[in-house]
PDB file of C-alpha atoms in Angstrom:
ATOM      1  CA  MET A   1     -35.899  31.720 -58.665  1.00 53.00           C
ATOM      2  CA  THR A   2     -34.802  32.433 -55.112  1.00 58.00           C
ATOM      3  CA  ASP A   3     -31.433  32.042 -53.448  1.00 65.00           C
ATOM      4  CA  ALA A   4     -32.996  31.526 -50.006  1.00 69.00           C
ATOM      5  CA  VAL A   5     -31.434  28.689 -48.023  1.00 70.00           C
ATOM      6  CA  PRO A   6     -34.046  26.029 -47.195  1.00 66.00           C
ATOM      7  CA  PRO A   7     -34.593  25.204 -43.531  1.00 66.00           C
ATOM      8  CA  ARG A   8     -32.350  22.454 -42.137  1.00 72.00           C
ATOM      9  CA  ARG A   9     -35.291  20.425 -40.867  1.00 73.00           C
ATOM     10  CA  ILE A  10     -38.342  19.344 -42.826  1.00 78.00           C
ATOM     11  CA  PHE A  11     -40.114  17.677 -39.880  1.00 83.00           C
ATOM     12  CA  PRO A  12     -41.531  19.546 -36.877  1.00 83.00           C
ATOM     13  CA  THR A  13     -39.389  19.373 -33.760  1.00 86.00           C
ATOM     14  CA  SER A  14     -40.412  17.346 -30.724  1.00 86.00           C
ATOM     15  CA  ARG A  15     -41.072  20.588 -28.857  1.00 87.00           C
ATOM     16  CA  VAL A  16     -43.487  21.746 -31.533  1.00 88.00           C
ATOM     17  CA  ASP A  17     -45.423  18.468 -31.490  1.00 83.00           C
ATOM     18  CA  ALA A  18     -45.397  18.364 -27.686  1.00 85.00           C
ATOM     19  CA  ARG A  19     -47.039  21.799 -27.572  1.00 87.00           C
ATOM     20  CA  ALA A  20     -49.555  20.770 -30.225  1.00 86.00           C
ATOM     21  CA  ALA A  21     -50.437  17.651 -28.216  1.00 84.00           C
ATOM     22  CA  GLU A  22     -51.481  19.837 -25.281  1.00 84.00           C
ATOM     23  CA  HIS A  23     -54.446  21.138 -27.284  1.00 86.00           C
ATOM     24  CA  VAL A  24     -55.866  17.878 -28.677  1.00 88.00           C
ATOM     25  CA  PRO A  25     -59.647  17.701 -28.088  1.00 89.00           C
ATOM     26  CA  SER A  26     -60.772  15.364 -25.318  1.00 91.00           C
ATOM     27  CA  ILE A  27     -62.415  12.213 -26.705  1.00 91.00           C
ATOM     28  CA  PRO A  28     -62.124   8.624 -25.420  1.00 93.00           C
ATOM     29  CA  GLN A  29     -59.324   7.841 -27.827  1.00 88.00           C
ATOM     30  CA  THR A  30     -57.177  10.851 -26.892  1.00 88.00           C
ATOM     31  CA  GLU A  31     -57.762  10.286 -23.153  1.00 88.00           C
ATOM     32  CA  SER A  32     -56.181   6.844 -23.296  1.00 91.00           C
ATOM     33  CA  ALA A  33     -52.560   6.531 -22.180  1.00 90.00           C
ATOM     34  CA  ALA A  34     -51.858   4.784 -25.476  1.00 92.00           C
ATOM     35  CA  TYR A  35     -52.378   8.102 -27.281  1.00 89.00           C
ATOM     36  CA  LYS A  36     -49.685   9.986 -25.349  1.00 89.00           C
ATOM     37  CA  LEU A  37     -46.495  10.841 -27.158  1.00 87.00           C
ATOM     38  CA  ALA A  38     -44.028   8.187 -26.050  1.00 90.00           C
ATOM     39  CA  PHE A  39     -41.438  10.678 -24.787  1.00 90.00           C
ATOM     40  CA  GLN A  40     -44.101  12.444 -22.669  1.00 90.00           C
ATOM     41  CA  ASP A  41     -45.577   9.277 -21.192  1.00 92.00           C
ATOM     42  CA  THR A  42     -43.923   8.940 -17.778  1.00 93.00           C
ATOM     43  CA  ASP A  43     -45.661   5.669 -16.938  1.00 94.00           C
ATOM     44  CA  PHE A  44     -44.379   4.207 -20.195  1.00 94.00           C
ATOM     45  CA  LEU A  45     -40.815   5.398 -19.554  1.00 94.00           C
ATOM     46  CA  LEU A  46     -40.891   3.827 -16.088  1.00 95.00           C
ATOM     47  CA  ARG A  47     -41.790   0.365 -17.362  1.00 95.00           C
ATOM     48  CA  GLU A  48     -39.388  -2.430 -16.438  1.00 96.00           C
ATOM     49  CA  ASP A  49     -38.504  -3.101 -20.061  1.00 96.00           C
ATOM     50  CA  LEU A  50     -37.581   0.564 -20.631  1.00 96.00           C
ATOM     51  CA  ARG A  51     -34.576   0.322 -18.277  1.00 96.00           C
ATOM     52  CA  PRO A  52     -32.058   0.459 -21.169  1.00 96.00           C
ATOM     53  CA  VAL A  53     -33.649   3.742 -22.304  1.00 96.00           C
ATOM     54  CA  ARG A  54     -33.428   5.167 -18.783  1.00 96.00           C
ATOM     55  CA  PHE A  55     -29.768   4.140 -18.630  1.00 96.00           C
ATOM     56  CA  GLN A  56     -29.156   6.023 -21.846  1.00 97.00           C
ATOM     57  CA  LEU A  57     -30.984   9.119 -20.578  1.00 96.00           C
ATOM     58  CA  GLU A  58     -28.953   9.203 -17.365  1.00 97.00           C
ATOM     59  CA  LEU A  59     -25.783   8.897 -19.408  1.00 96.00           C
ATOM     60  CA  LEU A  60     -26.764  11.532 -21.949  1.00 97.00           C
ATOM     61  CA  LYS A  61     -28.320  14.301 -19.854  1.00 97.00           C
ATOM     62  CA  PRO A  62     -25.267  15.203 -17.725  1.00 97.00           C
ATOM     63  CA  GLU A  63     -22.928  14.566 -20.657  1.00 97.00           C
ATOM     64  CA  LEU A  64     -24.738  17.011 -22.926  1.00 97.00           C
ATOM     65  CA  LEU A  65     -25.231  19.676 -20.260  1.00 97.00           C
ATOM     66  CA  LEU A  66     -21.599  19.510 -19.119  1.00 98.00           C
ATOM     67  CA  ASP A  67     -20.545  19.947 -22.736  1.00 97.00           C
ATOM     68  CA  GLU A  68     -22.843  22.961 -23.052  1.00 96.00           C
ATOM     69  CA  MET A  69     -21.268  24.413 -19.890  1.00 96.00           C
ATOM     70  CA  LYS A  70     -17.794  23.832 -21.414  1.00 97.00           C
ATOM     71  CA  VAL A  71     -16.543  21.495 -18.707  1.00 97.00           C
ATOM     72  CA  ARG A  72     -13.510  19.794 -20.246  1.00 97.00           C
ATOM     73  CA  SER A  73     -12.267  17.970 -17.159  1.00 97.00           C
ATOM     74  CA  THR A  74     -12.991  17.601 -13.464  1.00 98.00           C
ATOM     75  CA  PHE A  75     -11.259  17.245 -10.112  1.00 98.00           C
ATOM     76  CA  VAL A  76     -13.335  14.669  -8.237  1.00 98.00           C
ATOM     77  CA  PHE A  77     -13.688  14.580  -4.448  1.00 98.00           C
ATOM     78  CA  TYR A  78     -14.798  11.466  -2.553  1.00 98.00           C
ATOM     79  CA  GLY A  79     -15.291  11.250   1.201  1.00 97.00           C
ATOM     80  CA  SER A  80     -17.568  10.818   4.169  1.00 96.00           C
ATOM     81  CA  ALA A  81     -21.011  12.362   4.458  1.00 94.00           C
ATOM     82  CA  ARG A  82     -20.575  12.399   8.264  1.00 94.00           C
ATOM     83  CA  ILE A  83     -17.360  14.295   9.001  1.00 95.00           C
ATOM     84  CA  PRO A  84     -18.459  17.673  10.395  1.00 93.00           C
ATOM     85  CA  ASP A  85     -17.424  21.189   9.531  1.00 93.00           C
ATOM     86  CA  PRO A  86     -14.958  22.080  12.331  1.00 93.00           C
ATOM     87  CA  ALA A  87     -17.357  24.836  13.409  1.00 91.00           C
ATOM     88  CA  GLU A  88     -19.994  22.173  14.114  1.00 92.00           C
ATOM     89  CA  ALA A  89     -17.794  19.466  15.642  1.00 91.00           C
ATOM     90  CA  ASP A  90     -18.280  20.497  19.277  1.00 92.00           C
ATOM     91  CA  ALA A  91     -22.049  20.517  18.823  1.00 91.00           C
ATOM     92  CA  LEU A  92     -21.822  16.897  17.673  1.00 90.00           C
ATOM     93  CA  ILE A  93     -20.050  15.968  20.906  1.00 93.00           C
ATOM     94  CA  ALA A  94     -22.531  17.937  22.995  1.00 92.00           C
ATOM     95  CA  ALA A  95     -25.421  16.062  21.388  1.00 92.00           C
ATOM     96  CA  ALA A  96     -24.011  12.644  22.366  1.00 92.00           C
ATOM     97  CA  THR A  97     -26.214  10.784  24.838  1.00 92.00           C
ATOM     98  CA  ASP A  98     -23.815   8.038  25.986  1.00 94.00           C
ATOM     99  CA  ASP A  99     -20.105   7.217  26.147  1.00 92.00           C
ATOM    100  CA  GLN A 100     -20.105   5.326  22.859  1.00 95.00           C
ATOM    101  CA  GLN A 101     -21.734   8.184  20.956  1.00 93.00           C
ATOM    102  CA  ARG A 102     -19.386  10.646  22.617  1.00 94.00           C
ATOM    103  CA  ALA A 103     -16.312   8.618  21.618  1.00 95.00           C
ATOM    104  CA  ILE A 104     -17.511   8.444  18.012  1.00 94.00           C
ATOM    105  CA  ALA A 105     -18.260  12.176  17.988  1.00 94.00           C
ATOM    106  CA  GLU A 106     -14.762  12.915  19.265  1.00 95.00           C
ATOM    107  CA  ARG A 107     -13.214  10.785  16.529  1.00 95.00           C
ATOM    108  CA  LEU A 108     -15.328  12.579  13.936  1.00 95.00           C
ATOM    109  CA  LYS A 109     -14.189  15.900  15.374  1.00 95.00           C
ATOM    110  CA  ALA A 110     -10.562  14.781  14.991  1.00 95.00           C
ATOM    111  CA  LYS A 111     -11.265  14.160  11.302  1.00 96.00           C
ATOM    112  CA  SER A 112     -13.031  17.511  10.840  1.00 96.00           C
ATOM    113  CA  LYS A 113      -9.686  18.936   9.727  1.00 97.00           C
ATOM    114  CA  TYR A 114     -10.297  17.165   6.427  1.00 98.00           C
ATOM    115  CA  TYR A 115     -13.294  19.409   5.791  1.00 97.00           C
ATOM    116  CA  ASP A 116     -10.927  22.390   5.732  1.00 98.00           C
ATOM    117  CA  ILE A 117      -8.314  20.481   3.727  1.00 98.00           C
ATOM    118  CA  ALA A 118     -10.863  19.478   1.075  1.00 98.00           C
ATOM    119  CA  ARG A 119     -12.150  23.030   0.913  1.00 98.00           C
ATOM    120  CA  ALA A 120      -8.628  24.431   0.487  1.00 98.00           C
ATOM    121  CA  LEU A 121      -7.748  21.896  -2.227  1.00 98.00           C
ATOM    122  CA  ALA A 122     -10.955  22.741  -4.106  1.00 98.00           C
ATOM    123  CA  ARG A 123     -10.036  26.426  -4.031  1.00 98.00           C
ATOM    124  CA  LEU A 124      -6.643  25.620  -5.555  1.00 98.00           C
ATOM    125  CA  ALA A 125      -8.102  23.354  -8.252  1.00 98.00           C
ATOM    126  CA  SER A 126     -10.650  26.009  -9.154  1.00 97.00           C
ATOM    127  CA  SER A 127      -7.813  28.433  -9.856  1.00 93.00           C
ATOM    128  CA  ALA A 128      -6.902  26.538 -13.027  1.00 92.00           C
ATOM    129  CA  PRO A 129      -7.406  28.981 -15.916  1.00 92.00           C
ATOM    130  CA  ALA A 130      -9.899  28.317 -18.675  1.00 92.00           C
ATOM    131  CA  GLU A 131      -8.629  27.469 -22.145  1.00 92.00           C
ATOM    132  CA  GLY A 132      -8.686  30.136 -24.839  1.00 91.00           C
ATOM    133  CA  ASP A 133     -12.010  28.902 -26.203  1.00 93.00           C
ATOM    134  CA  GLY A 134     -13.623  28.946 -22.767  1.00 93.00           C
ATOM    135  CA  TRP A 135     -13.387  25.252 -21.948  1.00 97.00           C
ATOM    136  CA  ARG A 136     -12.517  24.654 -18.286  1.00 96.00           C
ATOM    137  CA  ASN A 137     -10.356  22.042 -16.587  1.00 97.00           C
ATOM    138  CA  PHE A 138     -10.276  20.655 -13.041  1.00 98.00           C
ATOM    139  CA  VAL A 139     -13.848  21.775 -12.342  1.00 98.00           C
ATOM    140  CA  VAL A 140     -14.579  20.570  -8.813  1.00 98.00           C
ATOM    141  CA  CYS A 141     -17.024  17.666  -8.746  1.00 98.00           C
ATOM    142  CA  SER A 142     -18.495  15.955  -5.689  1.00 98.00           C
ATOM    143  CA  GLY A 143     -21.432  13.764  -4.781  1.00 97.00           C
ATOM    144  CA  GLY A 144     -23.324  16.950  -4.003  1.00 96.00           C
ATOM    145  CA  GLY A 145     -24.132  16.031  -0.414  1.00 95.00           C
ATOM    146  CA  PRO A 146     -22.882  17.179   3.006  1.00 95.00           C
ATOM    147  CA  SER A 147     -19.525  16.979   4.798  1.00 96.00           C
ATOM    148  CA  ILE A 148     -16.488  16.379   2.544  1.00 97.00           C
ATOM    149  CA  MET A 149     -18.694  16.798  -0.530  1.00 97.00           C
ATOM    150  CA  GLU A 150     -19.947  20.136   0.758  1.00 97.00           C
ATOM    151  CA  ALA A 151     -16.402  21.225   1.584  1.00 98.00           C
ATOM    152  CA  ALA A 152     -15.284  20.561  -2.004  1.00 98.00           C
ATOM    153  CA  ASN A 153     -18.163  22.490  -3.573  1.00 98.00           C
ATOM    154  CA  ARG A 154     -17.711  25.235  -0.980  1.00 98.00           C
ATOM    155  CA  GLY A 155     -14.045  25.660  -1.856  1.00 98.00           C
ATOM    156  CA  ALA A 156     -14.894  26.287  -5.509  1.00 98.00           C
ATOM    157  CA  HIS A 157     -17.727  28.589  -4.462  1.00 98.00           C
ATOM    158  CA  ASP A 158     -15.283  30.548  -2.254  1.00 98.00           C
ATOM    159  CA  VAL A 159     -13.386  31.707  -5.331  1.00 97.00           C
ATOM    160  CA  GLY A 160     -16.453  32.317  -7.459  1.00 97.00           C
ATOM    161  CA  GLU A 161     -16.098  29.264  -9.680  1.00 97.00           C
ATOM    162  CA  GLU A 162     -18.767  26.838 -10.816  1.00 97.00           C
ATOM    163  CA  THR A 163     -18.837  23.398  -9.248  1.00 98.00           C
ATOM    164  CA  ILE A 164     -20.608  20.102  -9.956  1.00 98.00           C
ATOM    165  CA  GLY A 165     -22.775  17.957  -7.685  1.00 98.00           C
ATOM    166  CA  LEU A 166     -23.832  14.426  -8.646  1.00 97.00           C
ATOM    167  CA  ASN A 167     -26.662  13.653  -6.225  1.00 96.00           C
ATOM    168  CA  ILE A 168     -28.579  10.403  -6.035  1.00 95.00           C
ATOM    169  CA  VAL A 169     -32.071   9.460  -4.885  1.00 93.00           C
ATOM    170  CA  LEU A 170     -31.836   7.640  -1.539  1.00 88.00           C
ATOM    171  CA  ALA A 171     -34.377   6.152   0.840  1.00 81.00           C
ATOM    172  CA  HIS A 172     -33.871   9.117   3.166  1.00 77.00           C
ATOM    173  CA  GLU A 173     -34.169  12.666   1.907  1.00 65.00           C
ATOM    174  CA  GLN A 174     -30.953  14.065   0.469  1.00 75.00           C
ATOM    175  CA  LEU A 175     -30.682  17.543  -0.989  1.00 87.00           C
ATOM    176  CA  PRO A 176     -27.728  19.100  -2.818  1.00 95.00           C
ATOM    177  CA  ASN A 177     -25.550  21.229  -0.585  1.00 96.00           C
ATOM    178  CA  PRO A 178     -25.977  24.989  -1.135  1.00 97.00           C
ATOM    179  CA  TYR A 179     -22.573  25.441  -2.802  1.00 98.00           C
ATOM    180  CA  VAL A 180     -23.302  23.342  -5.902  1.00 98.00           C
ATOM    181  CA  THR A 181     -23.867  25.459  -9.011  1.00 98.00           C
ATOM    182  CA  PRO A 182     -27.602  25.042  -9.753  1.00 97.00           C
ATOM    183  CA  ASP A 183     -27.093  24.400 -13.464  1.00 96.00           C
ATOM    184  CA  LEU A 184     -24.464  21.757 -12.604  1.00 98.00           C
ATOM    185  CA  SER A 185     -26.563  19.960  -9.996  1.00 97.00           C
ATOM    186  CA  PHE A 186     -27.585  16.525 -11.269  1.00 97.00           C
ATOM    187  CA  GLN A 187     -29.721  13.782  -9.741  1.00 96.00           C
ATOM    188  CA  PHE A 188     -29.328  10.084 -10.518  1.00 96.00           C
ATOM    189  CA  HIS A 189     -31.388   6.968 -10.034  1.00 95.00           C
ATOM    190  CA  TYR A 190     -28.650   4.504 -11.020  1.00 95.00           C
ATOM    191  CA  PHE A 191     -25.470   4.317  -8.934  1.00 94.00           C
ATOM    192  CA  ALA A 192     -23.660   2.826 -11.934  1.00 95.00           C
ATOM    193  CA  LEU A 193     -24.362   5.824 -14.163  1.00 96.00           C
ATOM    194  CA  ARG A 194     -23.492   8.265 -11.382  1.00 97.00           C
ATOM    195  CA  LYS A 195     -20.138   6.559 -10.833  1.00 96.00           C
ATOM    196  CA  MET A 196     -19.464   6.594 -14.568  1.00 96.00           C
ATOM    197  CA  HIS A 197     -20.016  10.352 -14.661  1.00 97.00           C
ATOM    198  CA  PHE A 198     -17.615  10.820 -11.753  1.00 98.00           C
ATOM    199  CA  LEU A 199     -14.850   9.396 -13.924  1.00 97.00           C
ATOM    200  CA  LEU A 200     -15.724  10.334 -17.517  1.00 97.00           C
ATOM    201  CA  ARG A 201     -14.038  13.744 -17.202  1.00 97.00           C
ATOM    202  CA  ALA A 202     -11.824  13.139 -14.154  1.00 98.00           C
ATOM    203  CA  ARG A 203      -8.210  14.298 -14.372  1.00 98.00           C
ATOM    204  CA  ALA A 204      -7.561  13.948 -10.636  1.00 98.00           C
ATOM    205  CA  VAL A 205      -9.365  12.298  -7.727  1.00 98.00           C
ATOM    206  CA  ALA A 206      -8.997  13.166  -4.046  1.00 98.00           C
ATOM    207  CA  VAL A 207     -10.260  10.594  -1.544  1.00 98.00           C
ATOM    208  CA  PHE A 208     -10.824  11.475   2.105  1.00 98.00           C
ATOM    209  CA  PRO A 209     -11.791   9.237   5.038  1.00 98.00           C
ATOM    210  CA  GLY A 210     -15.220   7.743   4.523  1.00 97.00           C
ATOM    211  CA  GLY A 211     -17.483   4.739   4.809  1.00 96.00           C
ATOM    212  CA  PHE A 212     -18.995   2.172   2.474  1.00 96.00           C
ATOM    213  CA  GLY A 213     -19.676   4.637  -0.355  1.00 95.00           C
ATOM    214  CA  THR A 214     -16.149   6.033  -0.266  1.00 97.00           C
ATOM    215  CA  PHE A 215     -14.672   2.518  -0.167  1.00 97.00           C
ATOM    216  CA  ASP A 216     -16.806   1.543  -3.146  1.00 97.00           C
ATOM    217  CA  GLU A 217     -15.658   4.533  -5.181  1.00 97.00           C
ATOM    218  CA  LEU A 218     -11.996   4.202  -4.184  1.00 98.00           C
ATOM    219  CA  PHE A 219     -11.658   0.492  -4.861  1.00 97.00           C
ATOM    220  CA  GLU A 220     -13.595   0.649  -8.106  1.00 97.00           C
ATOM    221  CA  LEU A 221     -11.204   3.332  -9.356  1.00 97.00           C
ATOM    222  CA  LEU A 222      -8.154   1.348  -8.199  1.00 98.00           C
ATOM    223  CA  THR A 223      -9.514  -1.703 -10.018  1.00 97.00           C
ATOM    224  CA  LEU A 224     -10.195   0.247 -13.209  1.00 97.00           C
ATOM    225  CA  ILE A 225      -6.668   1.679 -13.240  1.00 97.00           C
ATOM    226  CA  GLN A 226      -5.074  -1.653 -12.298  1.00 96.00           C
ATOM    227  CA  THR A 227      -6.897  -3.459 -15.136  1.00 96.00           C
ATOM    228  CA  GLY A 228      -6.243  -0.748 -17.717  1.00 95.00           C
ATOM    229  CA  LYS A 229      -9.908   0.205 -18.103  1.00 95.00           C
ATOM    230  CA  VAL A 230      -9.053   3.761 -16.999  1.00 94.00           C
ATOM    231  CA  ARG A 231      -5.820   5.502 -17.828  1.00 94.00           C
ATOM    232  CA  PRO A 232      -3.688   6.336 -14.768  1.00 95.00           C
ATOM    233  CA  LEU A 233      -4.412   9.671 -13.116  1.00 97.00           C
ATOM    234  CA  PRO A 234      -3.459  11.369  -9.841  1.00 98.00           C
ATOM    235  CA  LEU A 235      -5.247   9.451  -7.071  1.00 98.00           C
ATOM    236  CA  LEU A 236      -4.713  11.404  -3.870  1.00 98.00           C
ATOM    237  CA  LEU A 237      -5.481   9.599  -0.627  1.00 98.00           C
ATOM    238  CA  PHE A 238      -5.846  11.848   2.410  1.00 98.00           C
ATOM    239  CA  GLY A 239      -5.699  10.535   5.974  1.00 97.00           C
ATOM    240  CA  ALA A 240      -2.981   7.890   6.073  1.00 96.00           C
ATOM    241  CA  GLU A 241      -3.630   7.181   9.764  1.00 96.00           C
ATOM    242  CA  PHE A 242      -7.284   6.407   9.034  1.00 97.00           C
ATOM    243  CA  TRP A 243      -6.739   4.396   5.866  1.00 97.00           C
ATOM    244  CA  ARG A 244      -3.867   2.287   7.204  1.00 95.00           C
ATOM    245  CA  LYS A 245      -5.975   1.482  10.252  1.00 96.00           C
ATOM    246  CA  VAL A 246      -8.993   0.273   8.262  1.00 97.00           C
ATOM    247  CA  VAL A 247      -7.195  -1.199   5.213  1.00 97.00           C
ATOM    248  CA  ASP A 248      -3.795  -2.883   5.262  1.00 97.00           C
ATOM    249  CA  PHE A 249      -2.699  -2.126   1.709  1.00 96.00           C
ATOM    250  CA  GLN A 250       0.788  -3.493   2.332  1.00 96.00           C
ATOM    251  CA  ALA A 251      -0.679  -6.778   3.558  1.00 97.00           C
ATOM    252  CA  LEU A 252      -2.548  -7.161   0.262  1.00 97.00           C
ATOM    253  CA  ALA A 253       0.767  -6.931  -1.575  1.00 97.00           C
ATOM    254  CA  ASP A 254       2.554  -9.187   0.944  1.00 97.00           C
ATOM    255  CA  GLU A 255      -0.155 -11.822   0.493  1.00 97.00           C
ATOM    256  CA  GLY A 256       0.299 -11.655  -3.268  1.00 97.00           C
ATOM    257  CA  VAL A 257      -3.299 -10.710  -4.080  1.00 97.00           C
ATOM    258  CA  ILE A 258      -2.119  -7.409  -5.593  1.00 97.00           C
ATOM    259  CA  ALA A 259       1.243  -6.526  -7.103  1.00 96.00           C
ATOM    260  CA  LEU A 260       3.718  -4.513  -5.059  1.00 97.00           C
ATOM    261  CA  SER A 261       3.655  -1.923  -7.868  1.00 96.00           C
ATOM    262  CA  ASP A 262      -0.105  -1.482  -7.349  1.00 97.00           C
ATOM    263  CA  LEU A 263       0.699   0.421  -4.180  1.00 97.00           C
ATOM    264  CA  ASP A 264       2.189   3.118  -6.407  1.00 96.00           C
ATOM    265  CA  LEU A 265      -1.285   3.897  -7.784  1.00 97.00           C
ATOM    266  CA  ILE A 266      -1.897   5.847  -4.563  1.00 97.00           C
ATOM    267  CA  HIS A 267      -0.299   9.178  -3.691  1.00 98.00           C
ATOM    268  CA  TRP A 268      -0.553   9.821   0.045  1.00 98.00           C
ATOM    269  CA  CYS A 269      -1.393  13.396   1.004  1.00 96.00           C
ATOM    270  CA  GLU A 270      -2.106  15.579   4.005  1.00 97.00           C
ATOM    271  CA  ASP A 271      -1.433  19.060   2.645  1.00 98.00           C
ATOM    272  CA  PRO A 272      -3.681  20.623  -0.019  1.00 98.00           C
ATOM    273  CA  ALA A 273      -0.885  22.728  -1.544  1.00 98.00           C
ATOM    274  CA  GLU A 274       1.359  19.678  -1.920  1.00 98.00           C
ATOM    275  CA  ALA A 275      -1.522  17.718  -3.453  1.00 98.00           C
ATOM    276  CA  TRP A 276      -2.266  20.405  -6.039  1.00 98.00           C
ATOM    277  CA  ALA A 277       1.439  20.739  -6.855  1.00 97.00           C
ATOM    278  CA  PHE A 278       1.573  16.973  -7.434  1.00 98.00           C
ATOM    279  CA  VAL A 279      -1.374  17.146  -9.848  1.00 98.00           C
ATOM    280  CA  GLN A 280       0.188  20.050 -11.750  1.00 96.00           C
ATOM    281  CA  ALA A 281       3.548  18.278 -12.006  1.00 96.00           C
ATOM    282  CA  TYR A 282       1.819  15.076 -13.155  1.00 96.00           C
ATOM    283  CA  TYR A 283       0.445  16.826 -16.239  1.00 95.00           C
ATOM    284  CA  GLU A 284       3.585  18.864 -16.923  1.00 89.00           C
ATOM    285  CA  ASP A 285       5.703  15.750 -17.487  1.00 62.00           C
TER     286      ASP A 285
END
């Protein structure tokens, strides 16, 4: 009689069977797509009726890998993909070919200060110490692209901390910016799943001037908080001059389509140190 502990599994793992399937002899039956292991059959996984499975995969993959990397919570950055690094702003103006382009380039240059502000705020957030068991909070998370997203990842990179990029497949080529930690660089097909992952671990969100994508992310978050689908969290809105020009928040309350108290969901910011102090005080109460 032996006291040996039996193995936990009695069936071969998927990896074992996947390797075995690579060496199956070639005959008409094994060459058919029907014979492929379902989880290795890309054409099968891309079928229209497999969409629910693909949804689940896009939910699970980042969730499991972020857990393995001990990411407890995130500090999410939203903002334009077009606002330049201040060092590149003059080149944008020089490249303008008419008065309209030049005027736009000058306005983008004026907003280039937010690149530095986002970068500085990301450095501060990345200073949050890890918990005793190694789990980390306020890990900087962006959409993984250029401009404000790059600035956020760059700020974390400046201080040697890991940082997340949630990229998405678009019609035009989009690569992760070079400051995203490779093992925390994710690519999505579904906008819905990407947006869910932005908020699953979020403990603070900073929103900078931006276009349609930024509006989408900002107003979805405001709606989720307003309706109680997401617990309140620090929502930092940078660039009051920009936002009050393009959205009249007060008018929404005056017209009665939102409550006056809904305006309190937003904390207006311009200074990264003040913003980080606000977040810290929010969780100390």
